[in-house]
């Protein structure tokens, strides 16, 4: 089996994908037309030039990303966005997804909180029924807004605790450390939400932020966070507590100067529960298979097929699902390994 076929056939879990980052230009145009709205500026620029979006780091990416969300108005729109992503994920043999969403990016422009959550949940239900894919929602707070706004959003979410499994923190990290939201996450934990948060790549004070996430906020997971490679002490705590990292190679390569494959594989080989994910696939133009392939095909990393399976074992292990479901998926991976690798389990990928 060639490498792309191996990756396609591998049963996978996606733990770091922003639903708003799955808004393709095609779907945005459809929704703009349906809602009688003008195309957001970056989309009409895309149409005029026929080229790709223009951004080079997290801040400039977010400047394109948020204005595009104006086309999302009704529960039907949010449902269509979830169905669109889950259909692609299913086609890539993704078995389970934990989907970030940013309610404040919608409530701040007048869309009611229940419209967002009910729409996304309806889309998930439809995809689950039609495709059998498993999915759940993680609500992210926007860290470049106030802690008060985050707390009010947490309060809005309480009637939807049955459909939101956890909370996260995203958007522009500069000058917005995890500690700014300590009270919000403390309350979220008390309400029974699991906790993750972005520690984006190569941000100022990144090790301080990672330390706060682990020690002050007591996160269950970290999104990105691979700069931890520079702190053996934090790695040791991470491993002790079994905290996983959701890395996103293609995204890294776009918002920084490197895809950080070396760091991801080094952490994997040190026993950290690192995983591979797609972040904002409609913008970074790579879903889960493309992200796995990016890592697997880097000549200098010598990633083995056994390690690719290990990355997915990590993903199911740190996913927020029942132990019954986890065992089911892990058995699926065992079977896949037995069928594909047999005694060749340690073969080196490159040149195969
Ligand atoms: N929102 C959407 N994608 C993000 C990312 N990669 N980092 C921070 N916030 C985000
Ligand atoms: Zn992200």
Coordinates of C-alpha atoms in Angstrom, one line a residue, residues 226-351:
X226 CA 4.7 22.0 20.8
X227 CA 7.0 24.7 22.0
X228 CA 7.0 22.7 25.2
X229 CA 10.0 20.8 23.5
X230 CA 12.2 23.6 25.1
X231 CA 11.2 22.7 28.7
X232 CA 12.0 19.2 29.9
X233 CA 10.4 20.1 33.2
X234 CA 7.0 21.0 31.6
X235 CA 7.3 17.9 29.4
X236 CA 7.7 15.8 32.5
X237 CA 4.6 17.3 34.1
X238 CA 2.6 16.8 30.9
X239 CA 3.6 13.1 30.7
X240 CA 2.9 12.6 34.4
X241 CA -0.6 13.9 34.0
X242 CA -1.2 12.3 30.6
X243 CA -2.1 15.6 29.0
X244 CA -2.2 15.4 25.2
X245 CA -1.2 18.0 22.6
X246 CA -3.3 18.6 19.4
X247 CA -0.7 19.6 16.8
X248 CA -1.5 21.0 13.4
X249 CA 1.4 20.7 10.9
X250 CA 0.0 22.5 7.9
X251 CA -1.4 25.3 10.0
X252 CA 2.0 25.7 11.7
X253 CA 3.7 26.0 8.3
X254 CA 1.4 28.8 7.3
X255 CA 1.3 30.9 10.5
X256 CA 5.0 30.4 11.3
X257 CA 8.1 29.7 9.2
X258 CA 8.1 26.0 9.8
X259 CA 5.6 23.1 10.1
X260 CA 7.3 21.9 13.3
X261 CA 7.4 18.3 12.2
X262 CA 10.7 17.8 14.1
X263 CA 9.2 18.9 17.3
X264 CA 6.0 16.9 16.9
X265 CA 7.9 13.6 16.2
X266 CA 10.5 14.3 18.9
X267 CA 7.6 14.7 21.4
X268 CA 6.0 11.5 20.1
X269 CA 9.3 9.7 20.6
X270 CA 9.6 11.1 24.1
X271 CA 6.2 9.5 25.0
X272 CA 4.1 12.7 24.9
X273 CA 0.5 12.1 23.8
X274 CA 0.8 14.3 20.7
X275 CA -1.8 14.1 17.9
X276 CA -2.2 15.5 14.3
X277 CA -5.1 17.7 13.3
X278 CA -6.2 20.2 10.7
X279 CA -7.1 23.4 12.6
X280 CA -8.8 25.6 9.9
X281 CA -8.8 23.3 6.8
X282 CA -10.8 25.7 4.6
X283 CA -8.1 28.3 5.0
X284 CA -4.9 26.2 5.3
X285 CA -6.1 23.8 2.6
X286 CA -5.4 20.6 4.3
X287 CA -7.8 18.2 6.1
X288 CA -6.6 15.4 8.4
X289 CA -5.1 13.1 5.7
X290 CA -3.1 16.0 4.2
X291 CA -1.8 16.9 7.6
X292 CA -0.7 13.3 8.3
X293 CA 0.9 13.1 4.9
X294 CA 2.8 16.3 5.5
X295 CA 4.4 14.8 8.5
X296 CA 4.9 11.3 7.1
X297 CA 6.5 12.4 3.9
X298 CA 9.1 14.7 5.5
X299 CA 12.3 13.0 4.4
X300 CA 14.4 14.0 7.4
X301 CA 11.9 12.8 10.0
X302 CA 11.9 9.0 9.1
X303 CA 8.4 8.5 10.5
X304 CA 7.4 4.9 10.5
X305 CA 4.0 3.6 9.7
X306 CA 3.8 2.3 13.3
X307 CA 4.3 5.9 14.5
X308 CA 1.5 7.1 12.2
X309 CA -0.8 4.5 13.9
X310 CA 0.6 5.6 17.3
X311 CA -0.4 9.2 16.5
X312 CA -4.0 8.0 16.0
X313 CA -3.8 5.8 19.1
X314 CA -2.9 9.0 21.0
X315 CA -5.9 10.8 19.5
X316 CA -8.4 8.2 20.5
X317 CA -6.7 7.9 23.9
X318 CA -7.0 11.6 24.8
X319 CA -10.4 12.1 23.1
X320 CA -13.3 13.0 25.3
X321 CA -15.5 9.9 24.6
X322 CA -16.8 7.0 26.7
X323 CA -14.4 4.2 27.6
X324 CA -16.6 1.9 25.6
X325 CA -16.3 4.0 22.5
X326 CA -12.5 4.5 23.0
X327 CA -11.9 0.7 23.3
X328 CA -13.9 0.2 20.2
X329 CA -11.8 2.7 18.2
X330 CA -8.5 1.4 19.7
X331 CA -9.5 -2.2 18.7
X332 CA -10.1 -0.9 15.2
X333 CA -6.5 0.5 15.2
X334 CA -5.1 -2.8 16.5
X335 CA -6.9 -4.6 13.7
X336 CA -5.6 -2.0 11.1
X337 CA -2.0 -2.5 12.4
X338 CA -2.3 -6.2 12.2
X339 CA -3.7 -6.2 8.7
X340 CA -1.3 -3.6 7.2
X341 CA 2.0 -4.0 9.1
X342 CA 2.2 -7.5 10.3
X343 CA 5.9 -8.2 10.9
X344 CA 6.9 -5.0 9.1
X345 CA 5.8 -2.8 11.9
X346 CA 9.0 -0.9 12.2
X347 CA 9.6 -0.2 8.5
X348 CA 10.8 3.3 7.6
X349 CA 8.5 5.2 5.4
X350 CA 10.7 7.1 3.2
X351 CA 11.4 5.5 -0.1

